[in-house]
Structures are given as structure tokens and as C-alpha cells.
PDB file of C-alpha atoms (C1' of nucleotides) in Angstrom:
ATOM      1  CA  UNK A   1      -8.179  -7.968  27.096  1.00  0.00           C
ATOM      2  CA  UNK A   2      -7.239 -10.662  29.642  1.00  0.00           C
ATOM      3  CA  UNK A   3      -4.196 -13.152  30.308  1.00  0.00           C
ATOM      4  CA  UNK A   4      -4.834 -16.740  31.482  1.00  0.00           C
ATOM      5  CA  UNK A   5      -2.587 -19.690  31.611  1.00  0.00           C
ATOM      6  CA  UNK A   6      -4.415 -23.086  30.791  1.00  0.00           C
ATOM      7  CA  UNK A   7      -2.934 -26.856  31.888  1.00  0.00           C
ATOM      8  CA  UNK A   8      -3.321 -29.661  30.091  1.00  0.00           C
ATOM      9  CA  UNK A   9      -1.365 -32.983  29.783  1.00  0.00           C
ATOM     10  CA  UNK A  10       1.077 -33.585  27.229  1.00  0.00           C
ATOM     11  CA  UNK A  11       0.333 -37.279  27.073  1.00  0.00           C
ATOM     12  CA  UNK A  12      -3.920 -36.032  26.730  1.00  0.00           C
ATOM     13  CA  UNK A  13      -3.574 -33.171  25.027  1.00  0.00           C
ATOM     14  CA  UNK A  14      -0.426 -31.378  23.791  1.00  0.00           C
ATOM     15  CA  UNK A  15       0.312 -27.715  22.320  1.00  0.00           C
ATOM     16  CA  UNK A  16       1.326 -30.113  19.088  1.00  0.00           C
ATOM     17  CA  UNK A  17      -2.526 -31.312  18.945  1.00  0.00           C
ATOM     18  CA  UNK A  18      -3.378 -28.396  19.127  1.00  0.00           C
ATOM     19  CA  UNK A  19      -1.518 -26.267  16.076  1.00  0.00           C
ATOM     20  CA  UNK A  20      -2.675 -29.944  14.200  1.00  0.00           C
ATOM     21  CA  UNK A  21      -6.341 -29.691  14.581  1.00  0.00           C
ATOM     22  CA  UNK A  22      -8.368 -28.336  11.712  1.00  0.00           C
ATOM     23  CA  UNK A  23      -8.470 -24.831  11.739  1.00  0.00           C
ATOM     24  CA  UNK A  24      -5.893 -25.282  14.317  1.00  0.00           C
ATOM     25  CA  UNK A  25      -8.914 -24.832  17.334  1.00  0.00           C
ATOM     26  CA  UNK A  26     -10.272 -27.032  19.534  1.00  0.00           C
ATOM     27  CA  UNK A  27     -12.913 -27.171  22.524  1.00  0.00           C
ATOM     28  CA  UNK A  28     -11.532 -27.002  26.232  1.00  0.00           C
ATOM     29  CA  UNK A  29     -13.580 -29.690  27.313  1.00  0.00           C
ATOM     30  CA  UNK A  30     -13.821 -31.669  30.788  1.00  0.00           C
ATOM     31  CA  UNK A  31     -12.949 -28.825  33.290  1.00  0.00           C
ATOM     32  CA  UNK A  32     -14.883 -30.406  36.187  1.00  0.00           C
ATOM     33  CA  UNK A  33     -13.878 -27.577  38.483  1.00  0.00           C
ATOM     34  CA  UNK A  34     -15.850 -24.240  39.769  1.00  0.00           C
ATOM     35  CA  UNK A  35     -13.564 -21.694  40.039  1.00  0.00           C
ATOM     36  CA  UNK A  36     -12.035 -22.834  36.533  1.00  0.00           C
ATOM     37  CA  UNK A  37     -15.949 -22.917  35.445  1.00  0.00           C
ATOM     38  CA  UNK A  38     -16.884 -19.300  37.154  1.00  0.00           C
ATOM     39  CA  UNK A  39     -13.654 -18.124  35.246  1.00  0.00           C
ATOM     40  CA  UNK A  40     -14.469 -19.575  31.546  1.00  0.00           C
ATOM     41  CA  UNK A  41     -17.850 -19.061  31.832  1.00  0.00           C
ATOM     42  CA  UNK A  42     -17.848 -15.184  32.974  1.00  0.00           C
ATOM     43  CA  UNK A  43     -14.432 -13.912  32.623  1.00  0.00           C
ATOM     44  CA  UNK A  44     -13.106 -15.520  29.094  1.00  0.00           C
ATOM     45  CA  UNK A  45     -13.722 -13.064  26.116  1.00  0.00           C
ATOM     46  CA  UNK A  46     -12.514 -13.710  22.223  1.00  0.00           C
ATOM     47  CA  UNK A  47      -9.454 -12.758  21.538  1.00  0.00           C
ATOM     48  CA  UNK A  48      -8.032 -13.123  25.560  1.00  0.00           C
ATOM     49  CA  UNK A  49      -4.466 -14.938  25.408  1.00  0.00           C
ATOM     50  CA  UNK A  50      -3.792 -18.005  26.924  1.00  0.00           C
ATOM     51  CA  UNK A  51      -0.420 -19.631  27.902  1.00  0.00           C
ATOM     52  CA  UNK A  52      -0.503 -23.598  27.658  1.00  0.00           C
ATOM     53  CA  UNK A  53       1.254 -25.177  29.900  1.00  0.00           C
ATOM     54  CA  UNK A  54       2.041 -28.740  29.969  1.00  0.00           C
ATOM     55  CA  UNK A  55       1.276 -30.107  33.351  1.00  0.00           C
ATOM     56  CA  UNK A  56       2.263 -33.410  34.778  1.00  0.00           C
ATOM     57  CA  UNK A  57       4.897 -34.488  32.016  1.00  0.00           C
ATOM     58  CA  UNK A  58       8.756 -34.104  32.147  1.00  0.00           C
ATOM     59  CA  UNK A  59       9.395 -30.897  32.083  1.00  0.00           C
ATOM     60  CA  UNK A  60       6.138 -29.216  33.767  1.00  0.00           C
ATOM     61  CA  UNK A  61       6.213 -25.497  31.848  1.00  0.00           C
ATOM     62  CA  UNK A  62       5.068 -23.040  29.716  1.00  0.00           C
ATOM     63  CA  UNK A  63       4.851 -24.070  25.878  1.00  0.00           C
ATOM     64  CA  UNK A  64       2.438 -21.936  23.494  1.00  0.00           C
ATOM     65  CA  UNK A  65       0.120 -19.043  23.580  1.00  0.00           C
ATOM     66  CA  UNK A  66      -3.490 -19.989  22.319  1.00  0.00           C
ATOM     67  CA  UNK A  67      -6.330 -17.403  22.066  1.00  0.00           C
ATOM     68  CA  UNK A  68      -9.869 -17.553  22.912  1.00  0.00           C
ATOM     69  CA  UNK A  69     -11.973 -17.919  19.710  1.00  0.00           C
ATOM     70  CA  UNK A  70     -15.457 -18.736  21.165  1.00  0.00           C
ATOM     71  CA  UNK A  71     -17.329 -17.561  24.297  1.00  0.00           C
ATOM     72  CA  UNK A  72     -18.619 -20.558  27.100  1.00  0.00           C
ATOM     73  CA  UNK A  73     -21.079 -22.760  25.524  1.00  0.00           C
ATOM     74  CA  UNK A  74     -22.271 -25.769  27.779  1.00  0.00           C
ATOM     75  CA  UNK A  75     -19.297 -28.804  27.927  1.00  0.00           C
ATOM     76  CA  UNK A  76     -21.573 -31.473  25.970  1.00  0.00           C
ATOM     77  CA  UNK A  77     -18.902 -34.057  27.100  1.00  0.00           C
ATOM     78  CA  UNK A  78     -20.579 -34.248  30.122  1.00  0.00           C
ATOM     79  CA  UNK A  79     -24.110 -35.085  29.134  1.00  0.00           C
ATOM     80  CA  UNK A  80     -21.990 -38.398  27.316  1.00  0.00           C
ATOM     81  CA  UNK A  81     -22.420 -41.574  29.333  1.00  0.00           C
ATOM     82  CA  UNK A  82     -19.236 -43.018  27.874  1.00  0.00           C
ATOM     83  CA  UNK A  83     -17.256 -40.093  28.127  1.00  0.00           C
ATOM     84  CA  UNK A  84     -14.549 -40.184  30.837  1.00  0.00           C
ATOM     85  CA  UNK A  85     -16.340 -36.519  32.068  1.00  0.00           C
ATOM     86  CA  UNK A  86     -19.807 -37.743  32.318  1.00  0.00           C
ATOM     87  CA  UNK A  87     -21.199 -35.961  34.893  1.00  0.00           C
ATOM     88  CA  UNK A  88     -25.468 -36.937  35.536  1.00  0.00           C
ATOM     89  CA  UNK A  89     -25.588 -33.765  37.445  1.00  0.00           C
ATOM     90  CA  UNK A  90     -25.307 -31.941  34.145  1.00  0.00           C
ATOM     91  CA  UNK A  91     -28.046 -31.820  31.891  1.00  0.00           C
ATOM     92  CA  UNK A  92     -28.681 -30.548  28.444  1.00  0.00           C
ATOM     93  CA  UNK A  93     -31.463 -27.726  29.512  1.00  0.00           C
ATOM     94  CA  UNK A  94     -29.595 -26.842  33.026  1.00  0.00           C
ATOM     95  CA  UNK A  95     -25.831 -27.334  32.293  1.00  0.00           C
ATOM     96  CA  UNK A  96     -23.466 -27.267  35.071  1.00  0.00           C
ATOM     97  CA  UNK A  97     -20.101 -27.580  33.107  1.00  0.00           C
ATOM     98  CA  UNK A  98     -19.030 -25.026  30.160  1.00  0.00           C
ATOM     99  CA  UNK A  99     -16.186 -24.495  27.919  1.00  0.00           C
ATOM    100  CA  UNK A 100     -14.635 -22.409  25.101  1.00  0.00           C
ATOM    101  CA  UNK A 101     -12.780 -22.665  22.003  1.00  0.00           C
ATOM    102  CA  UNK A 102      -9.272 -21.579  21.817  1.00  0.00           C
ATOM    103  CA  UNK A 103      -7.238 -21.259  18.673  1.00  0.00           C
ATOM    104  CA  UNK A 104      -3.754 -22.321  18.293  1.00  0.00           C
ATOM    105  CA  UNK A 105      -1.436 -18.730  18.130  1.00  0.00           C
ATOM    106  CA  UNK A 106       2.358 -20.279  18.214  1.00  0.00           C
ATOM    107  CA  UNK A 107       4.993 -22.249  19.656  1.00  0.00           C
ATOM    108  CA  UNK A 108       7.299 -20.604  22.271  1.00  0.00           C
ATOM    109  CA  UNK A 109      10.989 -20.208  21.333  1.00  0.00           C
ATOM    110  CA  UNK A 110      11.635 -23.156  24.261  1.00  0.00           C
ATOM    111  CA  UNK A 111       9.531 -24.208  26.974  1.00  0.00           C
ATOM    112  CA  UNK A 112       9.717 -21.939  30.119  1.00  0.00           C
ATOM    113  CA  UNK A 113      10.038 -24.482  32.837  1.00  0.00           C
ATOM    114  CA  UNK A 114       7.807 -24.413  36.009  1.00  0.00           C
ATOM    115  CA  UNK A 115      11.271 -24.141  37.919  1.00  0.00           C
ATOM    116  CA  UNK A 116      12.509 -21.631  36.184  1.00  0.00           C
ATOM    117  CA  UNK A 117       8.585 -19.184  36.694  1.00  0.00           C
ATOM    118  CA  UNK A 118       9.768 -20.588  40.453  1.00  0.00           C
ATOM    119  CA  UNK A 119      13.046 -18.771  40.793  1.00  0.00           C
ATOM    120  CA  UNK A 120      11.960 -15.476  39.610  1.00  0.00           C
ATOM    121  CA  UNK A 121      11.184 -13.442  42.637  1.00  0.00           C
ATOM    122  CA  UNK A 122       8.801 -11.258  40.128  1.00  0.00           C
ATOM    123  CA  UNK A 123       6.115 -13.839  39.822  1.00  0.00           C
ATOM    124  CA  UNK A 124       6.180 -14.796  43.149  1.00  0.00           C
ATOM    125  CA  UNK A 125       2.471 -14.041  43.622  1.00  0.00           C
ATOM    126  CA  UNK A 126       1.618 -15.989  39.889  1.00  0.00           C
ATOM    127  CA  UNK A 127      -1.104 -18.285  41.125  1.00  0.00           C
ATOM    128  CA  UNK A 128       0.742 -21.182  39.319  1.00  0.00           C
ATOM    129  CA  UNK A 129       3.732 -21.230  41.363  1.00  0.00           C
ATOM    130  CA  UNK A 130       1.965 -20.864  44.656  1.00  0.00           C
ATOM    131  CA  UNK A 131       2.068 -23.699  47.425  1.00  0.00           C
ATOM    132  CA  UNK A 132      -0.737 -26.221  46.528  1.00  0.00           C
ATOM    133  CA  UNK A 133      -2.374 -24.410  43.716  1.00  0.00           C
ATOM    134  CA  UNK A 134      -3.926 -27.296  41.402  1.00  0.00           C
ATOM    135  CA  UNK A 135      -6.310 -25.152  39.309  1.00  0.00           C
ATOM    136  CA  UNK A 136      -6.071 -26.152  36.063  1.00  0.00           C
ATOM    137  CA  UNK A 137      -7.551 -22.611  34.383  1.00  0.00           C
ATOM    138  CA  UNK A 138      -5.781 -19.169  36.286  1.00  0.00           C
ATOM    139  CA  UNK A 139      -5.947 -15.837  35.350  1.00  0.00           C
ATOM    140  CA  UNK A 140      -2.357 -13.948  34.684  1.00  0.00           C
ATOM    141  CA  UNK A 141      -1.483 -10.238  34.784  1.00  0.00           C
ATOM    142  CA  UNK A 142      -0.391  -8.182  31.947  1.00  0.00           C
ATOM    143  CA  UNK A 143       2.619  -7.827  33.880  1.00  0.00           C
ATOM    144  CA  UNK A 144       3.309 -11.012  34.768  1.00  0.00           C
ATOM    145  CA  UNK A 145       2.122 -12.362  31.058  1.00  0.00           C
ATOM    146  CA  UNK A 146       5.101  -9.433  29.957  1.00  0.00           C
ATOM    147  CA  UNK A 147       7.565 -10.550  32.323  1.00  0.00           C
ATOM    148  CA  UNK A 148       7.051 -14.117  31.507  1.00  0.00           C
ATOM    149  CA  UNK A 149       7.332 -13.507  27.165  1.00  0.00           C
ATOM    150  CA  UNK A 150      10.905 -11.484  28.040  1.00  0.00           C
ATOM    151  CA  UNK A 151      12.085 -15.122  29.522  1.00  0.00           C
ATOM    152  CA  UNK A 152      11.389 -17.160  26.361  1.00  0.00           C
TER     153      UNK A 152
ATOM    154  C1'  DG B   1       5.209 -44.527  42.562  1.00  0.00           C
ATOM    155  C1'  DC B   2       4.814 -41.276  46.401  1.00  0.00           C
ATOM    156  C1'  DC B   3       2.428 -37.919  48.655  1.00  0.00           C
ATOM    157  C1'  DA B   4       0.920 -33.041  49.794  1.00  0.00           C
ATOM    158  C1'  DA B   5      -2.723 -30.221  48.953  1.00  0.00           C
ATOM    159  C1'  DC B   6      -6.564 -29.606  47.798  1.00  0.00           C
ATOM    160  C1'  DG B   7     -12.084 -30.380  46.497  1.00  0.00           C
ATOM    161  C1'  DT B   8     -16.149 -33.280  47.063  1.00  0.00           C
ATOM    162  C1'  DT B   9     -19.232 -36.442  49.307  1.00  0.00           C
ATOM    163  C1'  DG B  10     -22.206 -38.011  52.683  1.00  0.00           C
ATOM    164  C1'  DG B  11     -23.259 -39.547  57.479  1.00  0.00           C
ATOM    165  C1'  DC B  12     -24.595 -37.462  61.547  1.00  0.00           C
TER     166       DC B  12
ATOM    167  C1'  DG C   1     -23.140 -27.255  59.430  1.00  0.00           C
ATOM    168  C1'  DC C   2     -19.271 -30.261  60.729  1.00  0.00           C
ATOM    169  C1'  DC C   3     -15.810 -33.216  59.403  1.00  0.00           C
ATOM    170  C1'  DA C   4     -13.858 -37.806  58.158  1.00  0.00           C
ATOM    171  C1'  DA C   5     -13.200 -40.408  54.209  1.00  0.00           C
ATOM    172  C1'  DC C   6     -12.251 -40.457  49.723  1.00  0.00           C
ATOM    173  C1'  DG C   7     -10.791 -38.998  45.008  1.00  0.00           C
ATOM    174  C1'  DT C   8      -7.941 -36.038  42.112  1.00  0.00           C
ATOM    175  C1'  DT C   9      -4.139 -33.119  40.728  1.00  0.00           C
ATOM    176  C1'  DG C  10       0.345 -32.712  39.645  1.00  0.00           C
ATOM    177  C1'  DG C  11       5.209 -31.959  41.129  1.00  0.00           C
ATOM    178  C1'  DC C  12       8.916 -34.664  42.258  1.00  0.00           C
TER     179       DC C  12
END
DNA sequence: GCCAACGTTGGC
DNA sequence: GCCAACGTTGGC
């Protein structure tokens, strides 16, 4: 099984949204990004954990674990001319986006705060807290994804 | 709102 | 293939 943390905005798309949609899943659509595409495409099995983590809000951090419920399938958002990832370059019989499903799992106890994942010399080498990392999909170690759950 | 750190685009 | 210009991400 694998670890990965996932960003998204609060204000777009919160853990809350998540936990409320039926069945409590929901499409990770508009990742317009190749290494985040290489990773959900090839590397993201059913039942891998994800941490969701609330980017560019408040308090940047750490809020819920989702799970992955459904292999990459091709990110139809982009074949939509009036959707805000519309990409021409992607077309229905030669895709260049994909996505998966991921399933709401819980809450966390609080939210661990980007700061705080900053100021523990443990995850210094966690791709999320390294200088100018802006990938929005990363994969996490067991080790880190343990060390993180003791801080909640 | 600012701006550093990227990734992408396109002229050459 | 190089690289300047541009757009985006996301913390602060």
C-alpha cells in the first residue's frame, strides 16, 4: 500500500465537501501537472491513503485522510470547453490528463499545520515542506505518514 | 497583495 | 536546443 498527501483549496474544494458528497467520494479532477499525472496515473492503487491538505487558506495544513477508491480513468473535465481545465490538447480517444476517485475516510483530531510538519526535524526530507515544492499530488513514506498521525 | 519558485510556451 | 517571457502555485 502507498501514502500520498493531496492539496486542494479550502475555498474550491474542502475536506467538508468531501465527507458531504454522496457516497462521501468524489473525482480528483483538473490536475494539469505531469509528475502529479505520472503519479495518479501509474502509482495510485485502491485502497492507498491520502492526507488532504488544505493549501492556500489560513492555516495551510494537514486536515483528513481520504482513500483511493478508483484507479486513473481519463480527467473528462478537460475535453469541456467551458470548464475552467479545458485543455484542446486532450482528447477523448488520446487523453493527456487522468484522475481517480478518492473516498472520504475521517476528519483529523485538529489540523496539523504546515508550520508545525516545518519544525519537525523528522520530516525534513517530506517533499511538502521542501524549498519551492508546488506539486499539488506527492507521495509520503510509511514513516513519515506514522510520524505525522502521532502529531494529531 | 506580494513575490519566490517553479513549469510551459514559443521565437530563434 | 536554448532561454526569455509569461502564467501559476501557494506561503506569507
Amino acid at each position: 500500500m502507498n501514502y500520498w498527501l493531496m492539496k486542494s483549496e479550502p475555498d474550491a474544494f474542502s475536506i467538508t465537501d468531501l465527507e458531504q458528497r454522496p457516497g462521501q467520494s468524489e473525482h480528483w479532477d483538473g490536475v494539469r501537472n505531469y509528475q502529479a499525472r505520472n503519479m495518479m496515473r501509474d502509482d495510485m492503487k485502491i485502497g492507498d491513503q491520502v492526507f488532504f491538505y488544505h493549501s492556500n487558506c489560513d492555516v495551510p495544513g494537514i486536515v483528513g485522510i481520504a482513500e483511493v477508491v478508483k484507479e486513473s480513468y481519463p480527467d473528462f473535465t478537460a475535453f469541456d470547453p467551458d470548464d475552467k481545465h479545458f485543455d484542446p490538447k486532450s482528447r477523448p480517444d488520446k487523453p493527456t490528463w487522468f484522475m481517480v476517485d478518492v473516498r472520504f475516510v475521517r476528519k483529523l483530531e485538529r489540523t496539523i499545520s504546515l508550520q508545525e510538519l516545518k519544525q519537525r526535524p523528522e520530516l525534513a526530507d517530506l517533499a511538502l515542506v521542501r524549498r519551492g515544492n508546488r506539486l499539488s499530488i506527492m507521495p509520503v513514506s510509511k514513516a513519515h505518514w506514522d510520524m505525522i498521525l502521532t502529531l494529531e
